[in-house]
Amino acid sequence: MPDRIAIDGPAASGKSTVARMVAARLGGFFVSTGDLYRAVSRAVLDRGVDPRREAERVADLLPDIDLGYRRGSGSVLDLFLDGRPVSSEALRGPEVSEVVSFVAAIPAVREWLRDRQRACCRFGTIVMEGRDIGTVILPDATHKFYLTASPEERARRRLAQGGETAPGTSLAEVAARIAERDRIDSSRAVAPLRPAPDAVIIDTDGVPAPEVAERIVRRVQEGQGAA
Ligand code: DC
């Protein structure tokens, strides 16, 4: 049975960068589940619905949305939305970023995405990052990790990444937005952000991503961090 590695943590804790590195090292597939919530947000906005005001209409739109991964070249999984490939970068603009927390708090959306996330395991070794992978999506993951970092460090990383923040945004504004996103993600009724009881917690403050990835790879190879 191939490894199923869950990497959870709050916004800008470095999960994506680290998970991508771990997948490359282990020859597995990398899945950023935030992309799925972002793709649903994109699809909903494209259909003229604002999820902040019309959450109940979002559930009605789901049957009309065509979303899923297909195997690309080599070890890449390509996300397709409504018949077209959609890149992670295209989903990280401010328009989607502003509504995605609201979309992710809708129980019907989480349920709709649950099987789409689990289905990724059919491709082979999976390194899946998100908020509830170790707790809800893959409770039987072979390894579970939870990355943390202080709000200031995360705001710095987010600014350095660009994309999601409008030009000229200050560090304090980014930190405030991250804190608000954390609040929504950890206080929602369904699948709130929290470490699985059996997750290995890694504080990444001041630790470069390659080193965090290395620690995870070492634990996987040594059979530690196992559920
Ligand atoms: O990781 P990200 O910033 O792309 O996540 C976007 C949003 O989706 C964020 O508000 C949290 C939510 N999310 C979630 O609720 N569960 C996941 N497994 C992944 C993301």
PDB file of C-alpha atoms and ligand atoms in Angstrom:
ATOM      1  CA  MET A   1       0.000   0.000   0.000  1.00  0.00           C
ATOM      2  CA  PRO A   2       1.607   3.343  -0.999  1.00  0.00           C
ATOM      3  CA  ASP A   3       2.261   5.968   1.677  1.00  0.00           C
ATOM      4  CA  ARG A   4      -0.442   8.576   2.322  1.00  0.00           C
ATOM      5  CA  ILE A   5       1.250  11.550   3.974  1.00  0.00           C
ATOM      6  CA  ALA A   6      -0.907  14.281   5.505  1.00  0.00           C
ATOM      7  CA  ILE A   7       0.566  17.737   6.064  1.00  0.00           C
ATOM      8  CA  ASP A   8      -1.772  20.195   7.777  1.00  0.00           C
ATOM      9  CA  GLY A   9      -1.347  23.655   9.251  1.00  0.00           C
ATOM     10  CA  PRO A  10      -2.560  27.255   9.097  1.00  0.00           C
ATOM     11  CA  ALA A  11      -2.292  29.659   6.153  1.00  0.00           C
ATOM     12  CA  ALA A  12       1.264  30.442   4.996  1.00  0.00           C
ATOM     13  CA  SER A  13       2.860  27.923   7.354  1.00  0.00           C
ATOM     14  CA  GLY A  14       4.892  26.653   4.387  1.00  0.00           C
ATOM     15  CA  LYS A  15       2.818  23.502   3.808  1.00  0.00           C
ATOM     16  CA  SER A  16       2.719  23.724   0.011  1.00  0.00           C
ATOM     17  CA  THR A  17       6.419  24.345  -0.468  1.00  0.00           C
ATOM     18  CA  VAL A  18       7.329  21.619   1.990  1.00  0.00           C
ATOM     19  CA  ALA A  19       4.764  19.100   0.692  1.00  0.00           C
ATOM     20  CA  ARG A  20       5.961  19.630  -2.879  1.00  0.00           C
ATOM     21  CA  MET A  21       9.553  18.933  -1.782  1.00  0.00           C
ATOM     22  CA  VAL A  22       8.558  15.846   0.193  1.00  0.00           C
ATOM     23  CA  ALA A  23       6.600  14.469  -2.788  1.00  0.00           C
ATOM     24  CA  ALA A  24       9.582  15.025  -5.082  1.00  0.00           C
ATOM     25  CA  ARG A  25      11.932  13.287  -2.639  1.00  0.00           C
ATOM     26  CA  LEU A  26       9.622  10.295  -2.187  1.00  0.00           C
ATOM     27  CA  GLY A  27       8.610  10.050  -5.850  1.00  0.00           C
ATOM     28  CA  GLY A  28       4.956  10.678  -4.988  1.00  0.00           C
ATOM     29  CA  PHE A  29       2.211  13.041  -6.019  1.00  0.00           C
ATOM     30  CA  PHE A  30       1.642  16.416  -4.362  1.00  0.00           C
ATOM     31  CA  VAL A  31      -1.916  17.588  -3.739  1.00  0.00           C
ATOM     32  CA  SER A  32      -2.739  21.058  -2.406  1.00  0.00           C
ATOM     33  CA  THR A  33      -6.313  20.742  -1.186  1.00  0.00           C
ATOM     34  CA  GLY A  34      -6.577  24.536  -0.789  1.00  0.00           C
ATOM     35  CA  ASP A  35      -6.601  24.579  -4.606  1.00  0.00           C
ATOM     36  CA  LEU A  36      -9.839  22.583  -4.581  1.00  0.00           C
ATOM     37  CA  TYR A  37     -11.581  25.072  -2.263  1.00  0.00           C
ATOM     38  CA  ARG A  38     -10.171  27.872  -4.393  1.00  0.00           C
ATOM     39  CA  ALA A  39     -11.375  26.222  -7.608  1.00  0.00           C
ATOM     40  CA  VAL A  40     -14.898  25.888  -6.184  1.00  0.00           C
ATOM     41  CA  SER A  41     -14.697  29.582  -5.215  1.00  0.00           C
ATOM     42  CA  ARG A  42     -13.618  30.465  -8.764  1.00  0.00           C
ATOM     43  CA  ALA A  43     -16.446  28.417 -10.256  1.00  0.00           C
ATOM     44  CA  VAL A  44     -19.011  30.026  -7.945  1.00  0.00           C
ATOM     45  CA  LEU A  45     -17.791  33.575  -8.699  1.00  0.00           C
ATOM     46  CA  ASP A  46     -17.846  32.748 -12.435  1.00  0.00           C
ATOM     47  CA  ARG A  47     -21.503  31.798 -12.028  1.00  0.00           C
ATOM     48  CA  GLY A  48     -22.281  35.228 -10.570  1.00  0.00           C
ATOM     49  CA  VAL A  49     -22.719  34.162  -6.944  1.00  0.00           C
ATOM     50  CA  ASP A  50     -20.982  35.901  -4.010  1.00  0.00           C
ATOM     51  CA  PRO A  51     -20.348  33.208  -1.360  1.00  0.00           C
ATOM     52  CA  ARG A  52     -20.055  35.833   1.392  1.00  0.00           C
ATOM     53  CA  ARG A  53     -23.704  36.789   0.997  1.00  0.00           C
ATOM     54  CA  GLU A  54     -25.300  33.779  -0.697  1.00  0.00           C
ATOM     55  CA  ALA A  55     -23.828  30.693   0.984  1.00  0.00           C
ATOM     56  CA  GLU A  56     -27.015  28.709   0.452  1.00  0.00           C
ATOM     57  CA  ARG A  57     -26.816  29.212  -3.330  1.00  0.00           C
ATOM     58  CA  VAL A  58     -23.303  27.719  -3.396  1.00  0.00           C
ATOM     59  CA  ALA A  59     -24.587  24.241  -2.497  1.00  0.00           C
ATOM     60  CA  ASP A  60     -27.130  24.440  -5.343  1.00  0.00           C
ATOM     61  CA  LEU A  61     -24.354  25.158  -7.847  1.00  0.00           C
ATOM     62  CA  LEU A  62     -22.180  22.145  -6.935  1.00  0.00           C
ATOM     63  CA  PRO A  63     -23.821  19.594  -9.277  1.00  0.00           C
ATOM     64  CA  ASP A  64     -23.054  21.938 -12.170  1.00  0.00           C
ATOM     65  CA  ILE A  65     -19.305  22.171 -11.367  1.00  0.00           C
ATOM     66  CA  ASP A  66     -16.905  19.747 -13.044  1.00  0.00           C
ATOM     67  CA  LEU A  67     -13.744  19.482 -10.922  1.00  0.00           C
ATOM     68  CA  GLY A  68     -11.077  16.820 -10.506  1.00  0.00           C
ATOM     69  CA  TYR A  69      -7.453  15.769 -10.929  1.00  0.00           C
ATOM     70  CA  ARG A  70      -6.026  14.030 -13.966  1.00  0.00           C
ATOM     71  CA  ARG A  71      -2.596  12.528 -14.234  1.00  0.00           C
ATOM     72  CA  GLY A  72      -0.256  14.851 -16.132  1.00  0.00           C
ATOM     73  CA  SER A  73       3.250  14.132 -17.331  1.00  0.00           C
ATOM     74  CA  GLY A  74       5.552  12.397 -14.863  1.00  0.00           C
ATOM     75  CA  SER A  75       4.534  12.820 -11.240  1.00  0.00           C
ATOM     76  CA  VAL A  76       2.259  15.806 -11.745  1.00  0.00           C
ATOM     77  CA  LEU A  77      -1.477  15.861 -11.130  1.00  0.00           C
ATOM     78  CA  ASP A  78      -3.328  18.489 -13.143  1.00  0.00           C
ATOM     79  CA  LEU A  79      -6.468  20.097 -11.757  1.00  0.00           C
ATOM     80  CA  PHE A  80      -9.304  20.529 -14.255  1.00  0.00           C
ATOM     81  CA  LEU A  81     -12.191  22.924 -13.678  1.00  0.00           C
ATOM     82  CA  ASP A  82     -15.132  22.845 -16.061  1.00  0.00           C
ATOM     83  CA  GLY A  83     -13.083  21.009 -18.685  1.00  0.00           C
ATOM     84  CA  ARG A  84     -10.047  23.302 -18.547  1.00  0.00           C
ATOM     85  CA  PRO A  85      -6.739  22.965 -16.664  1.00  0.00           C
ATOM     86  CA  VAL A  86      -6.480  25.493 -13.846  1.00  0.00           C
ATOM     87  CA  SER A  87      -3.156  26.420 -12.264  1.00  0.00           C
ATOM     88  CA  SER A  88      -2.511  26.955  -8.587  1.00  0.00           C
ATOM     89  CA  GLU A  89      -1.191  30.456  -9.407  1.00  0.00           C
ATOM     90  CA  ALA A  90      -4.396  31.419 -11.223  1.00  0.00           C
ATOM     91  CA  LEU A  91      -6.363  30.523  -8.081  1.00  0.00           C
ATOM     92  CA  ARG A  92      -4.247  32.648  -5.738  1.00  0.00           C
ATOM     93  CA  GLY A  93      -5.415  36.115  -6.810  1.00  0.00           C
ATOM     94  CA  PRO A  94      -7.098  38.457  -4.301  1.00  0.00           C
ATOM     95  CA  GLU A  95     -10.617  37.880  -5.709  1.00  0.00           C
ATOM     96  CA  VAL A  96     -10.635  34.165  -4.844  1.00  0.00           C
ATOM     97  CA  SER A  97      -8.543  34.620  -1.664  1.00  0.00           C
ATOM     98  CA  GLU A  98     -11.142  36.959  -0.214  1.00  0.00           C
ATOM     99  CA  VAL A  99     -14.039  34.510  -0.477  1.00  0.00           C
ATOM    100  CA  VAL A 100     -12.373  31.092  -0.092  1.00  0.00           C
ATOM    101  CA  SER A 101     -12.700  30.915   3.714  1.00  0.00           C
ATOM    102  CA  PHE A 102     -16.447  31.391   3.379  1.00  0.00           C
ATOM    103  CA  VAL A 103     -16.676  28.689   0.716  1.00  0.00           C
ATOM    104  CA  ALA A 104     -14.575  26.314   2.851  1.00  0.00           C
ATOM    105  CA  ALA A 105     -16.960  26.792   5.793  1.00  0.00           C
ATOM    106  CA  ILE A 106     -19.974  25.478   3.830  1.00  0.00           C
ATOM    107  CA  PRO A 107     -20.605  21.846   4.913  1.00  0.00           C
ATOM    108  CA  ALA A 108     -21.999  20.832   1.499  1.00  0.00           C
ATOM    109  CA  VAL A 109     -18.776  22.001  -0.179  1.00  0.00           C
ATOM    110  CA  ARG A 110     -16.586  20.026   2.248  1.00  0.00           C
ATOM    111  CA  GLU A 111     -18.653  16.911   1.708  1.00  0.00           C
ATOM    112  CA  TRP A 112     -18.588  17.365  -2.067  1.00  0.00           C
ATOM    113  CA  LEU A 113     -14.791  17.693  -2.023  1.00  0.00           C
ATOM    114  CA  ARG A 114     -14.153  14.842   0.425  1.00  0.00           C
ATOM    115  CA  ASP A 115     -14.315  12.008  -2.088  1.00  0.00           C
ATOM    116  CA  ARG A 116     -12.443  14.028  -4.703  1.00  0.00           C
ATOM    117  CA  GLN A 117      -9.563  14.348  -2.229  1.00  0.00           C
ATOM    118  CA  ARG A 118      -9.625  10.689  -1.211  1.00  0.00           C
ATOM    119  CA  ALA A 119      -9.706   9.640  -4.871  1.00  0.00           C
ATOM    120  CA  CYS A 120      -6.208  11.103  -5.321  1.00  0.00           C
ATOM    121  CA  CYS A 121      -4.790   8.124  -3.417  1.00  0.00           C
ATOM    122  CA  ARG A 122      -5.466   5.910  -6.451  1.00  0.00           C
ATOM    123  CA  PHE A 123      -2.516   7.542  -8.219  1.00  0.00           C
ATOM    124  CA  GLY A 124       0.115   6.159  -5.790  1.00  0.00           C
ATOM    125  CA  THR A 125       2.149   7.716  -2.970  1.00  0.00           C
ATOM    126  CA  ILE A 126       0.384  10.949  -2.049  1.00  0.00           C
ATOM    127  CA  VAL A 127       1.602  13.952  -0.099  1.00  0.00           C
ATOM    128  CA  MET A 128      -1.572  15.914   0.613  1.00  0.00           C
ATOM    129  CA  GLU A 129      -1.571  19.286   2.334  1.00  0.00           C
ATOM    130  CA  GLY A 130      -4.488  21.177   3.818  1.00  0.00           C
ATOM    131  CA  ARG A 131      -6.288  21.856   7.095  1.00  0.00           C
ATOM    132  CA  ASP A 132      -8.166  18.624   7.845  1.00  0.00           C
ATOM    133  CA  ILE A 133      -6.254  15.937   5.974  1.00  0.00           C
ATOM    134  CA  GLY A 134      -5.042  14.095   9.087  1.00  0.00           C
ATOM    135  CA  THR A 135      -8.326  14.593  10.950  1.00  0.00           C
ATOM    136  CA  VAL A 136     -11.073  14.083   8.347  1.00  0.00           C
ATOM    137  CA  ILE A 137      -9.925  13.325   4.805  1.00  0.00           C
ATOM    138  CA  LEU A 138      -7.258  10.688   5.470  1.00  0.00           C
ATOM    139  CA  PRO A 139      -7.674   9.731   9.147  1.00  0.00           C
ATOM    140  CA  ASP A 140      -5.823   6.521   8.251  1.00  0.00           C
ATOM    141  CA  ALA A 141      -2.897   8.363   6.611  1.00  0.00           C
ATOM    142  CA  THR A 142       0.361   6.468   7.044  1.00  0.00           C
ATOM    143  CA  HIS A 143       2.072   9.648   8.331  1.00  0.00           C
ATOM    144  CA  LYS A 144       0.661  12.891   9.721  1.00  0.00           C
ATOM    145  CA  PHE A 145       2.434  16.203  10.204  1.00  0.00           C
ATOM    146  CA  TYR A 146       1.208  19.588  11.395  1.00  0.00           C
ATOM    147  CA  LEU A 147       3.287  22.675  10.575  1.00  0.00           C
ATOM    148  CA  THR A 148       3.081  25.815  12.685  1.00  0.00           C
ATOM    149  CA  ALA A 149       4.742  29.247  12.482  1.00  0.00           C
ATOM    150  CA  SER A 150       4.136  32.555  14.246  1.00  0.00           C
ATOM    151  CA  PRO A 151       1.680  34.992  12.565  1.00  0.00           C
ATOM    152  CA  GLU A 152       4.568  37.425  11.886  1.00  0.00           C
ATOM    153  CA  GLU A 153       6.667  34.783  10.148  1.00  0.00           C
ATOM    154  CA  ARG A 154       3.673  33.666   8.111  1.00  0.00           C
ATOM    155  CA  ALA A 155       2.861  37.257   7.084  1.00  0.00           C
ATOM    156  CA  ARG A 156       6.478  37.681   5.933  1.00  0.00           C
ATOM    157  CA  ARG A 157       6.290  34.486   3.876  1.00  0.00           C
ATOM    158  CA  ARG A 158       2.972  35.507   2.328  1.00  0.00           C
ATOM    159  CA  LEU A 159       4.359  38.903   1.312  1.00  0.00           C
ATOM    160  CA  ALA A 160       7.484  37.326  -0.133  1.00  0.00           C
ATOM    161  CA  GLN A 161       5.289  34.941  -2.164  1.00  0.00           C
ATOM    162  CA  GLY A 162       3.298  37.815  -3.725  1.00  0.00           C
ATOM    163  CA  GLY A 163       0.281  36.825  -5.814  1.00  0.00           C
ATOM    164  CA  GLU A 164      -2.275  36.723  -3.069  1.00  0.00           C
ATOM    165  CA  THR A 165      -1.569  40.209  -1.746  1.00  0.00           C
ATOM    166  CA  ALA A 166      -2.265  43.403  -3.671  1.00  0.00           C
ATOM    167  CA  PRO A 167       0.879  45.476  -4.377  1.00  0.00           C
ATOM    168  CA  GLY A 168       1.688  47.899  -1.551  1.00  0.00           C
ATOM    169  CA  THR A 169       0.012  45.823   1.176  1.00  0.00           C
ATOM    170  CA  SER A 170       1.800  46.251   4.520  1.00  0.00           C
ATOM    171  CA  LEU A 171       3.100  43.470   6.746  1.00  0.00           C
ATOM    172  CA  ALA A 172       0.583  44.470   9.432  1.00  0.00           C
ATOM    173  CA  GLU A 173      -2.321  44.230   6.955  1.00  0.00           C
ATOM    174  CA  VAL A 174      -1.195  40.791   5.789  1.00  0.00           C
ATOM    175  CA  ALA A 175      -0.781  39.604   9.394  1.00  0.00           C
ATOM    176  CA  ALA A 176      -4.303  40.850  10.215  1.00  0.00           C
ATOM    177  CA  ARG A 177      -5.772  39.069   7.202  1.00  0.00           C
ATOM    178  CA  ILE A 178      -3.950  35.839   8.111  1.00  0.00           C
ATOM    179  CA  ALA A 179      -5.228  36.090  11.697  1.00  0.00           C
ATOM    180  CA  GLU A 180      -8.786  36.554  10.390  1.00  0.00           C
ATOM    181  CA  ARG A 181      -8.423  33.554   8.058  1.00  0.00           C
ATOM    182  CA  ASP A 182      -7.087  31.461  11.001  1.00  0.00           C
ATOM    183  CA  ARG A 183     -10.060  32.534  13.093  1.00  0.00           C
ATOM    184  CA  ILE A 184     -12.584  31.494  10.432  1.00  0.00           C
ATOM    185  CA  ASP A 185     -10.734  28.241   9.660  1.00  0.00           C
ATOM    186  CA  SER A 186     -10.366  27.149  13.291  1.00  0.00           C
ATOM    187  CA  SER A 187     -13.779  28.217  14.564  1.00  0.00           C
ATOM    188  CA  ARG A 188     -15.956  26.757  11.811  1.00  0.00           C
ATOM    189  CA  ALA A 189     -18.358  24.009  12.844  1.00  0.00           C
ATOM    190  CA  VAL A 190     -17.216  21.444  10.286  1.00  0.00           C
ATOM    191  CA  ALA A 191     -13.641  20.150  10.104  1.00  0.00           C
ATOM    192  CA  PRO A 192     -12.010  23.063  11.952  1.00  0.00           C
ATOM    193  CA  LEU A 193      -8.282  23.601  11.632  1.00  0.00           C
ATOM    194  CA  ARG A 194      -6.550  21.588  14.365  1.00  0.00           C
ATOM    195  CA  PRO A 195      -3.812  18.970  14.583  1.00  0.00           C
ATOM    196  CA  ALA A 196      -4.799  15.310  14.553  1.00  0.00           C
ATOM    197  CA  PRO A 197      -4.006  13.757  17.950  1.00  0.00           C
ATOM    198  CA  ASP A 198      -1.450  11.495  16.264  1.00  0.00           C
ATOM    199  CA  ALA A 199       0.231  14.217  14.143  1.00  0.00           C
ATOM    200  CA  VAL A 200       3.879  15.156  14.561  1.00  0.00           C
ATOM    201  CA  ILE A 201       3.945  18.922  15.171  1.00  0.00           C
ATOM    202  CA  ILE A 202       6.786  20.868  13.552  1.00  0.00           C
ATOM    203  CA  ASP A 203       7.431  24.501  14.471  1.00  0.00           C
ATOM    204  CA  THR A 204       8.889  26.023  11.304  1.00  0.00           C
ATOM    205  CA  ASP A 205       9.809  29.481  12.654  1.00  0.00           C
ATOM    206  CA  GLY A 206      13.260  30.240  11.310  1.00  0.00           C
ATOM    207  CA  VAL A 207      13.596  26.793   9.694  1.00  0.00           C
ATOM    208  CA  PRO A 208      14.048  26.875   5.907  1.00  0.00           C
ATOM    209  CA  ALA A 209      11.573  24.792   3.877  1.00  0.00           C
ATOM    210  CA  PRO A 210      14.179  22.284   2.589  1.00  0.00           C
ATOM    211  CA  GLU A 211      15.118  21.471   6.178  1.00  0.00           C
ATOM    212  CA  VAL A 212      11.481  20.991   7.229  1.00  0.00           C
ATOM    213  CA  ALA A 213      11.017  18.704   4.202  1.00  0.00           C
ATOM    214  CA  GLU A 214      14.154  16.793   5.132  1.00  0.00           C
ATOM    215  CA  ARG A 215      12.886  16.206   8.679  1.00  0.00           C
ATOM    216  CA  ILE A 216       9.614  14.851   7.283  1.00  0.00           C
ATOM    217  CA  VAL A 217      11.313  12.612   4.715  1.00  0.00           C
ATOM    218  CA  ARG A 218      13.609  11.244   7.408  1.00  0.00           C
ATOM    219  CA  ARG A 219      10.671  10.423   9.658  1.00  0.00           C
ATOM    220  CA  VAL A 220       8.781   8.759   6.820  1.00  0.00           C
ATOM    221  CA  GLN A 221      11.794   6.707   5.840  1.00  0.00           C
ATOM    222  CA  GLU A 222      12.374   5.727   9.473  1.00  0.00           C
ATOM    223  CA  GLY A 223       8.695   4.809   9.847  1.00  0.00           C
ATOM    224  CA  GLN A 224       8.060   7.558  12.399  1.00  0.00           C
ATOM    225  CA  GLY A 225       5.121   9.970  12.370  1.00  0.00           C
ATOM    226  CA  ALA A 226       3.064   6.941  11.528  1.00  0.00           C
ATOM    227  CA  ALA A 227      -0.576   6.775  12.564  1.00  0.00           C
TER     228      ALA A 227
HETATM  229  O1   DC B   1      -4.104  26.616   1.742  1.00  0.00           O
HETATM  230  P1   DC B   1      -4.903  27.685   1.047  1.00  0.00           P
HETATM  231  O2   DC B   1      -4.579  29.088   1.492  1.00  0.00           O
HETATM  232  O3   DC B   1      -4.882  27.568  -0.441  1.00  0.00           O
HETATM  233  O4   DC B   1      -6.422  27.417   1.516  1.00  0.00           O
HETATM  234  C1   DC B   1      -7.469  28.197   1.047  1.00  0.00           C
HETATM  235  C2   DC B   1      -8.662  28.131   1.998  1.00  0.00           C
HETATM  236  O5   DC B   1      -9.236  26.829   1.973  1.00  0.00           O
HETATM  237  C3   DC B   1      -8.401  28.474   3.447  1.00  0.00           C
HETATM  238  O6   DC B   1      -9.365  29.415   3.880  1.00  0.00           O
HETATM  239  C4   DC B   1      -8.597  27.197   4.199  1.00  0.00           C
HETATM  240  C5   DC B   1      -9.413  26.343   3.280  1.00  0.00           C
HETATM  241  N1   DC B   1      -8.998  24.949   3.318  1.00  0.00           N
HETATM  242  C6   DC B   1      -9.712  24.097   4.133  1.00  0.00           C
HETATM  243  O7   DC B   1     -10.640  24.535   4.806  1.00  0.00           O
HETATM  244  N2   DC B   1      -9.399  22.772   4.165  1.00  0.00           N
HETATM  245  C7   DC B   1      -8.375  22.305   3.448  1.00  0.00           C
HETATM  246  N3   DC B   1      -8.080  21.003   3.512  1.00  0.00           N
HETATM  247  C8   DC B   1      -7.606  23.177   2.627  1.00  0.00           C
HETATM  248  C9   DC B   1      -7.936  24.501   2.596  1.00  0.00           C
END
